[in-house]
PDB file of C-alpha atoms and ligand atoms in Angstrom:
ATOM      1  CA  MET A   1     240.589 165.289  98.135  1.00 81.00           C
ATOM      2  CA  LEU A   2     243.780 165.371 100.161  1.00 85.00           C
ATOM      3  CA  ILE A   3     245.849 165.028  96.997  1.00 86.00           C
ATOM      4  CA  LEU A   4     243.992 168.000  95.471  1.00 91.00           C
ATOM      5  CA  ILE A   5     244.758 170.190  98.495  1.00 93.00           C
ATOM      6  CA  PHE A   6     248.371 169.021  98.223  1.00 91.00           C
ATOM      7  CA  TYR A   7     248.604 169.996  94.537  1.00 94.00           C
ATOM      8  CA  ILE A   8     246.994 173.375  95.202  1.00 95.00           C
ATOM      9  CA  SER A   9     249.532 174.028  97.984  1.00 95.00           C
ATOM     10  CA  VAL A  10     252.373 173.112  95.621  1.00 95.00           C
ATOM     11  CA  PHE A  11     250.884 175.474  93.025  1.00 96.00           C
ATOM     12  CA  PHE A  12     250.972 178.300  95.584  1.00 95.00           C
ATOM     13  CA  ILE A  13     254.581 177.478  96.503  1.00 96.00           C
ATOM     14  CA  GLY A  14     255.378 177.721  92.783  1.00 96.00           C
ATOM     15  CA  LEU A  15     253.578 181.076  92.551  1.00 96.00           C
ATOM     16  CA  ALA A  16     255.595 182.356  95.524  1.00 95.00           C
ATOM     17  CA  PHE A  17     258.849 181.243  93.890  1.00 96.00           C
ATOM     18  CA  GLY A  18     257.712 182.962  90.672  1.00 96.00           C
ATOM     19  CA  SER A  19     257.083 186.146  92.615  1.00 94.00           C
ATOM     20  CA  PHE A  20     260.532 185.864  94.208  1.00 94.00           C
ATOM     21  CA  LEU A  21     262.030 185.274  90.752  1.00 95.00           C
ATOM     22  CA  ASN A  22     260.476 188.500  89.431  1.00 94.00           C
ATOM     23  CA  CYS A  23     261.928 190.299  92.406  1.00 93.00           C
ATOM     24  CA  VAL A  24     265.416 188.786  91.817  1.00 94.00           C
ATOM     25  CA  VAL A  25     265.303 189.789  88.116  1.00 94.00           C
ATOM     26  CA  TYR A  26     264.363 193.386  88.930  1.00 92.00           C
ATOM     27  CA  ARG A  27     266.681 193.908  91.885  1.00 92.00           C
ATOM     28  CA  LEU A  28     269.748 192.226  90.347  1.00 92.00           C
ATOM     29  CA  TYR A  29     269.493 194.509  87.346  1.00 91.00           C
ATOM     30  CA  LYS A  30     269.024 197.595  89.542  1.00 89.00           C
ATOM     31  CA  LYS A  31     271.797 196.268  91.799  1.00 89.00           C
ATOM     32  CA  ARG A  32     269.529 196.476  94.862  1.00 86.00           C
ATOM     33  CA  SER A  33     269.528 194.252  97.905  1.00 85.00           C
ATOM     34  CA  LEU A  34     267.088 191.353  97.977  1.00 83.00           C
ATOM     35  CA  TRP A  35     265.987 192.394 101.458  1.00 83.00           C
ATOM     36  CA  GLY A  36     263.305 194.969 102.089  1.00 81.00           C
ATOM     37  CA  ARG A  37     259.833 195.588 100.727  1.00 85.00           C
ATOM     38  CA  SER A  38     259.015 195.869  97.031  1.00 87.00           C
ATOM     39  CA  GLN A  39     258.326 199.261  95.483  1.00 87.00           C
ATOM     40  CA  CYS A  40     256.411 200.331  92.426  1.00 88.00           C
ATOM     41  CA  PRO A  41     259.074 200.868  89.713  1.00 85.00           C
ATOM     42  CA  HIS A  42     257.295 204.085  88.633  1.00 88.00           C
ATOM     43  CA  CYS A  43     256.168 205.996  91.723  1.00 90.00           C
ATOM     44  CA  LYS A  44     258.531 204.211  94.191  1.00 87.00           C
ATOM     45  CA  LYS A  45     255.726 203.739  96.725  1.00 90.00           C
ATOM     46  CA  THR A  46     256.173 200.666  98.924  1.00 90.00           C
ATOM     47  CA  ILE A  47     253.762 197.916  97.899  1.00 90.00           C
ATOM     48  CA  VAL A  48     251.575 196.766 100.805  1.00 89.00           C
ATOM     49  CA  TRP A  49     251.401 193.012 101.428  1.00 88.00           C
ATOM     50  CA  HIS A  50     247.865 192.544 100.133  1.00 89.00           C
ATOM     51  CA  ASP A  51     248.870 194.163  96.826  1.00 89.00           C
ATOM     52  CA  ASN A  52     251.824 191.788  96.566  1.00 88.00           C
ATOM     53  CA  ILE A  53     249.992 188.432  96.466  1.00 90.00           C
ATOM     54  CA  PRO A  54     251.121 186.489  93.381  1.00 91.00           C
ATOM     55  CA  LEU A  55     248.612 186.439  90.507  1.00 90.00           C
ATOM     56  CA  LEU A  56     245.693 187.544  92.714  1.00 89.00           C
ATOM     57  CA  SER A  57     246.822 191.138  93.290  1.00 91.00           C
ATOM     58  CA  PHE A  58     247.472 191.534  89.580  1.00 90.00           C
ATOM     59  CA  LEU A  59     243.847 190.587  88.869  1.00 90.00           C
ATOM     60  CA  VAL A  60     242.373 192.627  91.725  1.00 91.00           C
ATOM     61  CA  LEU A  61     244.371 195.745  90.801  1.00 92.00           C
ATOM     62  CA  ARG A  62     243.523 195.210  87.106  1.00 90.00           C
ATOM     63  CA  ARG A  63     247.147 195.475  85.956  1.00 90.00           C
ATOM     64  CA  ARG A  64     247.744 198.886  87.525  1.00 92.00           C
ATOM     65  CA  CYS A  65     249.652 200.313  90.471  1.00 92.00           C
ATOM     66  CA  ARG A  66     247.256 201.298  93.297  1.00 92.00           C
ATOM     67  CA  TYR A  67     248.896 204.727  93.655  1.00 93.00           C
ATOM     68  CA  CYS A  68     250.188 205.978  90.300  1.00 93.00           C
ATOM     69  CA  HIS A  69     247.922 203.748  88.137  1.00 92.00           C
ATOM     70  CA  LYS A  70     250.802 202.935  85.782  1.00 92.00           C
ATOM     71  CA  VAL A  71     250.478 199.573  84.004  1.00 91.00           C
ATOM     72  CA  ILE A  72     252.181 196.558  85.615  1.00 89.00           C
ATOM     73  CA  SER A  73     254.107 194.316  83.179  1.00 91.00           C
ATOM     74  CA  TRP A  74     252.628 191.016  82.011  1.00 92.00           C
ATOM     75  CA  GLN A  75     255.951 189.498  83.007  1.00 93.00           C
ATOM     76  CA  TYR A  76     254.870 189.370  86.679  1.00 93.00           C
ATOM     77  CA  PRO A  77     251.759 187.146  86.468  1.00 94.00           C
ATOM     78  CA  PHE A  78     253.214 185.178  83.540  1.00 95.00           C
ATOM     79  CA  ILE A  79     256.342 184.123  85.428  1.00 96.00           C
ATOM     80  CA  GLU A  80     254.323 183.357  88.561  1.00 96.00           C
ATOM     81  CA  LEU A  81     251.909 181.173  86.622  1.00 96.00           C
ATOM     82  CA  VAL A  82     254.694 179.336  84.746  1.00 97.00           C
ATOM     83  CA  MET A  83     256.484 178.547  88.006  1.00 97.00           C
ATOM     84  CA  GLY A  84     253.245 177.407  89.681  1.00 97.00           C
ATOM     85  CA  LEU A  85     252.487 175.032  86.804  1.00 97.00           C
ATOM     86  CA  LEU A  86     256.054 173.680  86.577  1.00 96.00           C
ATOM     87  CA  PHE A  87     256.112 172.949  90.313  1.00 96.00           C
ATOM     88  CA  VAL A  88     252.820 171.057  90.105  1.00 95.00           C
ATOM     89  CA  PHE A  89     254.032 169.205  87.028  1.00 93.00           C
ATOM     90  CA  SER A  90     257.236 168.001  88.724  1.00 89.00           C
ATOM     91  CA  ILE A  91     255.275 166.608  91.686  1.00 89.00           C
ATOM     92  CA  TRP A  92     252.702 165.015  89.426  1.00 88.00           C
ATOM     93  CA  GLN A  93     255.374 163.327  87.304  1.00 83.00           C
ATOM     94  CA  LEU A  94     257.183 162.005  90.367  1.00 79.00           C
ATOM     95  CA  ASN A  95     253.933 160.841  91.923  1.00 78.00           C
ATOM     96  CA  ASN A  96     253.277 158.769  88.803  1.00 77.00           C
ATOM     97  CA  GLN A  97     256.681 157.110  89.117  1.00 71.00           C
ATOM     98  CA  LEU A  98     256.120 156.578  92.821  1.00 69.00           C
ATOM     99  CA  SER A  99     252.826 154.777  92.233  1.00 69.00           C
ATOM    100  CA  ILE A 100     254.483 152.603  89.575  1.00 63.00           C
ATOM    101  CA  ILE A 101     257.171 151.500  92.038  1.00 59.00           C
ATOM    102  CA  SER A 102     254.798 150.908  94.933  1.00 58.00           C
ATOM    103  CA  TYR A 103     252.686 148.848  92.574  1.00 56.00           C
ATOM    104  CA  GLN A 104     255.558 146.837  91.126  1.00 58.00           C
ATOM    105  CA  PHE A 105     257.728 146.340  94.168  1.00 58.00           C
ATOM    106  CA  SER A 106     256.878 147.426  97.663  1.00 60.00           C
ATOM    107  CA  VAL A 107     256.141 150.509  99.695  1.00 64.00           C
ATOM    108  CA  PRO A 108     259.086 152.928  99.245  1.00 65.00           C
ATOM    109  CA  THR A 109     261.516 153.091 102.144  1.00 70.00           C
ATOM    110  CA  LEU A 110     262.501 156.254 104.004  1.00 75.00           C
ATOM    111  CA  ALA A 111     265.754 156.557 102.033  1.00 72.00           C
ATOM    112  CA  GLU A 112     263.785 156.213  98.807  1.00 72.00           C
ATOM    113  CA  TYR A 113     261.464 159.000  99.936  1.00 77.00           C
ATOM    114  CA  ALA A 114     264.535 161.140 100.678  1.00 81.00           C
ATOM    115  CA  GLY A 115     265.649 160.533  97.101  1.00 80.00           C
ATOM    116  CA  PHE A 116     262.268 161.673  95.809  1.00 81.00           C
ATOM    117  CA  ILE A 117     262.213 164.808  97.948  1.00 86.00           C
ATOM    118  CA  LEU A 118     265.731 165.759  96.845  1.00 89.00           C
ATOM    119  CA  SER A 119     264.858 165.199  93.207  1.00 87.00           C
ATOM    120  CA  ILE A 120     261.822 167.475  93.600  1.00 90.00           C
ATOM    121  CA  PHE A 121     264.152 170.064  95.112  1.00 93.00           C
ATOM    122  CA  LYS A 122     266.527 169.609  92.161  1.00 94.00           C
ATOM    123  CA  ASP A 123     263.615 170.050  89.715  1.00 94.00           C
ATOM    124  CA  TRP A 124     262.680 173.315  91.420  1.00 95.00           C
ATOM    125  CA  VAL A 125     266.226 174.690  91.329  1.00 97.00           C
ATOM    126  CA  VAL A 126     266.445 173.766  87.621  1.00 97.00           C
ATOM    127  CA  PHE A 127     263.068 175.393  86.811  1.00 97.00           C
ATOM    128  CA  PHE A 128     263.934 178.537  88.763  1.00 97.00           C
ATOM    129  CA  THR A 129     267.278 178.913  86.972  1.00 98.00           C
ATOM    130  CA  LEU A 130     265.892 178.204  83.485  1.00 98.00           C
ATOM    131  CA  VAL A 131     263.023 180.682  83.892  1.00 97.00           C
ATOM    132  CA  PHE A 132     265.512 183.207  85.280  1.00 97.00           C
ATOM    133  CA  ILE A 133     267.792 182.788  82.217  1.00 97.00           C
ATOM    134  CA  PHE A 134     264.742 183.078  79.953  1.00 96.00           C
ATOM    135  CA  VAL A 135     263.443 186.360  81.410  1.00 96.00           C
ATOM    136  CA  TYR A 136     266.760 188.022  82.190  1.00 95.00           C
ATOM    137  CA  ASP A 137     268.309 187.382  78.779  1.00 93.00           C
ATOM    138  CA  ILE A 138     265.191 188.610  76.939  1.00 92.00           C
ATOM    139  CA  LYS A 139     264.979 191.752  79.080  1.00 92.00           C
ATOM    140  CA  TYR A 140     268.610 192.710  79.536  1.00 92.00           C
ATOM    141  CA  LEU A 141     270.509 190.609  76.934  1.00 89.00           C
ATOM    142  CA  LYS A 142     272.855 189.103  79.502  1.00 88.00           C
ATOM    143  CA  ILE A 143     273.013 186.542  82.271  1.00 89.00           C
ATOM    144  CA  GLU A 144     274.002 186.872  85.911  1.00 91.00           C
ATOM    145  CA  ASP A 145     276.696 184.541  87.224  1.00 93.00           C
ATOM    146  CA  ILE A 146     275.545 185.213  90.777  1.00 93.00           C
ATOM    147  CA  VAL A 147     272.485 183.061  89.995  1.00 95.00           C
ATOM    148  CA  LEU A 148     273.892 180.742  87.338  1.00 96.00           C
ATOM    149  CA  LEU A 149     277.081 179.514  89.038  1.00 96.00           C
ATOM    150  CA  PRO A 150     275.633 178.644  92.489  1.00 97.00           C
ATOM    151  CA  ALA A 151     272.685 176.955  90.735  1.00 97.00           C
ATOM    152  CA  THR A 152     275.126 174.858  88.688  1.00 97.00           C
ATOM    153  CA  GLY A 153     276.949 173.820  91.887  1.00 97.00           C
ATOM    154  CA  ILE A 154     273.725 172.958  93.741  1.00 97.00           C
ATOM    155  CA  VAL A 155     272.398 170.886  90.833  1.00 96.00           C
ATOM    156  CA  ILE A 156     275.672 168.915  90.541  1.00 94.00           C
ATOM    157  CA  ALA A 157     275.717 168.249  94.305  1.00 94.00           C
ATOM    158  CA  LEU A 158     272.061 167.143  94.305  1.00 93.00           C
ATOM    159  CA  SER A 159     272.562 164.874  91.283  1.00 89.00           C
ATOM    160  CA  VAL A 160     275.453 163.101  93.002  1.00 88.00           C
ATOM    161  CA  ILE A 161     273.592 162.726  96.327  1.00 88.00           C
ATOM    162  CA  ILE A 162     270.364 161.523  94.673  1.00 85.00           C
ATOM    163  CA  ALA A 163     272.277 158.899  92.701  1.00 82.00           C
ATOM    164  CA  GLN A 164     273.652 157.456  95.974  1.00 79.00           C
ATOM    165  CA  LEU A 165     270.214 156.941  97.521  1.00 76.00           C
ATOM    166  CA  PRO A 166     268.416 153.612  97.049  1.00 66.00           C
ATOM    167  CA  GLY A 167     265.401 155.290  95.396  1.00 56.00           C
ATOM    168  CA  SER A 168     267.685 156.255  92.545  1.00 51.00           C
ATOM    169  CA  SER A 169     267.402 152.787  91.027  1.00 48.00           C
ATOM    170  CA  VAL A 170     264.145 153.944  89.438  1.00 48.00           C
ATOM    171  CA  PHE A 171     265.994 156.857  87.895  1.00 49.00           C
ATOM    172  CA  VAL A 172     268.331 154.572  85.983  1.00 44.00           C
ATOM    173  CA  ALA A 173     265.704 154.502  83.260  1.00 43.00           C
ATOM    174  CA  LEU A 174     265.647 158.308  83.311  1.00 44.00           C
ATOM    175  CA  GLY A 175     269.338 158.595  82.629  1.00 42.00           C
ATOM    176  CA  HIS A 176     270.526 158.760  86.229  1.00 46.00           C
ATOM    177  CA  SER A 177     272.974 156.259  87.515  1.00 45.00           C
ATOM    178  CA  VAL A 178     273.774 154.693  90.845  1.00 57.00           C
ATOM    179  CA  SER A 179     277.573 154.647  90.787  1.00 71.00           C
ATOM    180  CA  LYS A 180     279.359 157.841  91.850  1.00 73.00           C
ATOM    181  CA  PHE A 181     281.994 157.360  89.158  1.00 78.00           C
ATOM    182  CA  VAL A 182     279.387 156.991  86.416  1.00 80.00           C
ATOM    183  CA  VAL A 183     277.508 160.082  87.656  1.00 82.00           C
ATOM    184  CA  PHE A 184     280.668 162.193  87.519  1.00 87.00           C
ATOM    185  CA  LYS A 185     281.618 160.798  84.123  1.00 89.00           C
ATOM    186  CA  ASN A 186     278.128 161.479  82.726  1.00 90.00           C
ATOM    187  CA  LEU A 187     277.965 164.959  84.252  1.00 92.00           C
ATOM    188  CA  GLY A 188     281.450 165.825  82.988  1.00 93.00           C
ATOM    189  CA  LEU A 189     280.669 164.730  79.439  1.00 94.00           C
ATOM    190  CA  ALA A 190     277.261 166.465  79.530  1.00 95.00           C
ATOM    191  CA  MET A 191     278.938 169.721  80.612  1.00 96.00           C
ATOM    192  CA  VAL A 192     281.832 169.534  78.142  1.00 96.00           C
ATOM    193  CA  ILE A 193     279.645 168.987  75.042  1.00 95.00           C
ATOM    194  CA  PRO A 194     277.739 172.323  75.109  1.00 94.00           C
ATOM    195  CA  VAL A 195     280.895 174.231  76.082  1.00 94.00           C
ATOM    196  CA  VAL A 196     282.876 172.783  73.129  1.00 94.00           C
ATOM    197  CA  PHE A 197     279.870 173.391  70.854  1.00 94.00           C
ATOM    198  CA  PHE A 198     279.544 177.065  71.885  1.00 93.00           C
ATOM    199  CA  VAL A 199     283.282 177.776  71.848  1.00 91.00           C
ATOM    200  CA  LEU A 200     283.514 176.332  68.302  1.00 91.00           C
ATOM    201  CA  GLN A 201     280.552 178.452  67.247  1.00 90.00           C
ATOM    202  CA  TYR A 202     282.140 181.488  68.925  1.00 88.00           C
ATOM    203  CA  ILE A 203     285.367 180.982  66.964  1.00 88.00           C
ATOM    204  CA  LEU A 204     283.631 180.204  63.650  1.00 89.00           C
ATOM    205  CA  THR A 205     281.258 183.196  63.804  1.00 84.00           C
ATOM    206  CA  LYS A 206     283.962 185.448  65.292  1.00 81.00           C
ATOM    207  CA  GLY A 207     281.867 185.994  68.421  1.00 75.00           C
ATOM    208  CA  LYS A 208     278.693 187.032  66.611  1.00 76.00           C
ATOM    209  CA  GLY A 209     276.480 183.965  66.928  1.00 73.00           C
ATOM    210  CA  VAL A 210     277.085 183.153  70.543  1.00 83.00           C
ATOM    211  CA  GLY A 211     278.354 184.962  73.632  1.00 81.00           C
ATOM    212  CA  LEU A 212     280.537 183.806  76.478  1.00 83.00           C
ATOM    213  CA  GLY A 213     277.440 183.990  78.710  1.00 87.00           C
ATOM    214  CA  ASP A 214     275.993 181.187  76.588  1.00 91.00           C
ATOM    215  CA  VAL A 215     279.061 179.068  77.365  1.00 91.00           C
ATOM    216  CA  ARG A 216     278.248 179.366  81.079  1.00 93.00           C
ATOM    217  CA  ILE A 217     274.607 178.538  80.366  1.00 96.00           C
ATOM    218  CA  GLY A 218     276.030 175.451  78.614  1.00 96.00           C
ATOM    219  CA  LEU A 219     277.679 174.347  81.854  1.00 96.00           C
ATOM    220  CA  PHE A 220     274.352 174.631  83.657  1.00 97.00           C
ATOM    221  CA  MET A 221     272.581 172.711  80.873  1.00 97.00           C
ATOM    222  CA  GLY A 222     275.043 169.850  81.267  1.00 97.00           C
ATOM    223  CA  ALA A 223     274.682 169.827  85.052  1.00 96.00           C
ATOM    224  CA  ALA A 224     270.873 169.849  84.885  1.00 96.00           C
ATOM    225  CA  LEU A 225     270.526 167.259  82.125  1.00 95.00           C
ATOM    226  CA  GLY A 226     273.226 164.973  83.502  1.00 91.00           C
ATOM    227  CA  ILE A 227     273.849 162.905  80.391  1.00 91.00           C
ATOM    228  CA  TRP A 228     275.238 163.805  76.973  1.00 94.00           C
ATOM    229  CA  TYR A 229     272.304 162.763  74.767  1.00 94.00           C
ATOM    230  CA  ASN A 230     269.900 164.893  76.818  1.00 95.00           C
ATOM    231  CA  VAL A 231     272.147 167.862  76.043  1.00 97.00           C
ATOM    232  CA  VAL A 232     272.036 167.042  72.319  1.00 96.00           C
ATOM    233  CA  ILE A 233     268.212 166.963  72.487  1.00 96.00           C
ATOM    234  CA  ALA A 234     268.188 170.312  74.326  1.00 97.00           C
ATOM    235  CA  LEU A 235     270.514 171.963  71.782  1.00 97.00           C
ATOM    236  CA  PHE A 236     268.463 170.540  68.913  1.00 97.00           C
ATOM    237  CA  PHE A 237     265.204 172.052  70.226  1.00 97.00           C
ATOM    238  CA  ALA A 238     266.910 175.328  71.216  1.00 97.00           C
ATOM    239  CA  TYR A 239     268.251 175.894  67.692  1.00 95.00           C
ATOM    240  CA  ILE A 240     265.071 174.769  65.898  1.00 97.00           C
ATOM    241  CA  ILE A 241     262.833 176.995  68.041  1.00 97.00           C
ATOM    242  CA  GLY A 242     265.404 179.813  67.833  1.00 94.00           C
ATOM    243  CA  ALA A 243     265.439 179.619  64.034  1.00 93.00           C
ATOM    244  CA  ILE A 244     261.626 179.655  63.831  1.00 95.00           C
ATOM    245  CA  ILE A 245     261.197 182.600  66.206  1.00 93.00           C
ATOM    246  CA  SER A 246     264.047 184.583  64.582  1.00 89.00           C
ATOM    247  CA  GLY A 247     262.460 183.912  61.180  1.00 89.00           C
ATOM    248  CA  ILE A 248     259.105 185.237  62.389  1.00 91.00           C
ATOM    249  CA  LEU A 249     260.732 188.342  63.907  1.00 88.00           C
ATOM    250  CA  LEU A 250     262.648 188.990  60.652  1.00 86.00           C
ATOM    251  CA  ILE A 251     259.506 188.632  58.512  1.00 87.00           C
ATOM    252  CA  GLN A 252     257.591 190.982  60.801  1.00 84.00           C
ATOM    253  CA  LYS A 253     260.616 193.325  60.579  1.00 75.00           C
ATOM    254  CA  LYS A 254     260.771 193.548  64.364  1.00 71.00           C
ATOM    255  CA  LYS A 255     264.429 192.560  64.149  1.00 69.00           C
ATOM    256  CA  THR A 256     267.015 192.835  61.404  1.00 68.00           C
ATOM    257  CA  ILE A 257     269.790 190.342  60.637  1.00 62.00           C
ATOM    258  CA  LYS A 258     272.182 192.621  62.486  1.00 63.00           C
ATOM    259  CA  SER A 259     270.129 193.152  65.632  1.00 68.00           C
ATOM    260  CA  GLN A 260     270.865 190.895  68.530  1.00 72.00           C
ATOM    261  CA  ILE A 261     268.491 188.037  69.256  1.00 82.00           C
ATOM    262  CA  PRO A 262     269.703 186.396  72.490  1.00 89.00           C
ATOM    263  CA  LEU A 263     270.368 182.655  72.453  1.00 92.00           C
ATOM    264  CA  GLY A 264     269.827 182.179  76.202  1.00 94.00           C
ATOM    265  CA  PRO A 265     265.999 182.071  76.178  1.00 96.00           C
ATOM    266  CA  PHE A 266     266.043 179.360  73.501  1.00 97.00           C
ATOM    267  CA  LEU A 267     268.667 177.373  75.396  1.00 97.00           C
ATOM    268  CA  ALA A 268     266.413 177.614  78.460  1.00 98.00           C
ATOM    269  CA  ILE A 269     263.385 176.331  76.499  1.00 98.00           C
ATOM    270  CA  GLY A 270     265.419 173.518  74.890  1.00 98.00           C
ATOM    271  CA  THR A 271     266.802 172.473  78.262  1.00 98.00           C
ATOM    272  CA  LEU A 272     263.326 172.476  79.811  1.00 97.00           C
ATOM    273  CA  ILE A 273     261.975 170.276  76.995  1.00 97.00           C
ATOM    274  CA  ALA A 274     264.873 167.816  77.369  1.00 96.00           C
ATOM    275  CA  TYR A 275     264.629 167.904  81.182  1.00 95.00           C
ATOM    276  CA  LEU A 276     260.939 167.021  81.168  1.00 92.00           C
ATOM    277  CA  TYR A 277     260.618 164.840  78.080  1.00 91.00           C
ATOM    278  CA  SER A 278     263.987 163.460  76.936  1.00 89.00           C
ATOM    279  CA  GLN A 279     263.034 159.877  77.777  1.00 84.00           C
ATOM    280  CA  GLN A 280     259.738 160.106  75.902  1.00 86.00           C
ATOM    281  CA  ILE A 281     261.508 161.735  72.942  1.00 91.00           C
ATOM    282  CA  ILE A 282     264.132 158.975  72.844  1.00 89.00           C
ATOM    283  CA  ASN A 283     261.500 156.218  73.161  1.00 87.00           C
ATOM    284  CA  TRP A 284     259.386 157.792  70.456  1.00 88.00           C
ATOM    285  CA  TYR A 285     262.319 158.265  68.085  1.00 83.00           C
ATOM    286  CA  PHE A 286     264.156 154.986  68.550  1.00 79.00           C
ATOM    287  CA  LEU A 287     261.463 152.465  69.422  1.00 70.00           C
TER     288      LEU A 287
HETATM  289 ZN1   ZN B   1     253.130 203.215  91.219  1.00 93.83          ZN
END
C-alpha cells in the first residue's frame, strides 16, 4: 500500500515537471521570463491555479480555455503524461535493482542510497532534456542551448559523482564504471562519436541532412549514455525510426523530399530507448 502511494506521488511529481516543461517550451520561444503566472496564449487571461493542474484541468475544462473557449493543444496533457510515466518507470526500474542487491548481498548502506537517489535525479534530468528536445524541435525546428548545455554539464557531473559512490558497483553491469579515469574516458568517447558522425554527415550532405544543433544534441547524447556502444544503439534507432516516419510522411504527401524533417526528435527517441534498454538490447543481440 505504501509503495503504491509512493508511486502515485512520483507520478504527480512527473506530471508537475511535464507541466513545467510545457511552460519552458512556450516561454523560451516567446522569450518570456519563467517567473509569473501562465496566460492563455489566445485571450491572454491569467490562468487561475485550479485551471492549471496538470492533466486534471485539461479534462475538467474539456480541452478549452475557460474564458475564450479556444482549444488547448494536445501537447500539454501528452507531455505531462509522458513525464509522469517516465518518472514512475525510472523509480520502478531502480527499485527492482535495489531488491536484487538487498537479496543477494546485504541491506544497502547510506552511501549506496545516495548513489541511487543521485541516479534517479540524473534519470529525471535526462528525461526532461530529451522530451524538451523532442517537443521544441518538432514545434520550432531548432534547439535551445540554454537548456541543452547546462543539462549536459549536470549529467556529466552526476555521472562522475555517482560512479564514485559505493552503490555504483551495481551499475558496472549497466555500463557505468567505478574509476574516475574510466568514467571520463567512456564519457569522452561517447561524446566524440556522435559529434564526428554528425560533422561527417554535415560535410557529406553539404549541411542538408543534419544541422549544427544536432551536433550539440550529440554531445548531450554522449553525456547521458556514458559509453560508446550505447550511443551507437541510440543512433541506430534514431535513424531507423526517422526513416520510417519520414517515409510515412512522404507517402501521405504531408512532407516533400525538400521540406525539412527535424532530426532532433528522432535522436531524442533513440537516446531514450538506449538509455532505458541498452543492456537488454545488448543481451538479446549477443547472448
Ligand atoms: Zn483563452
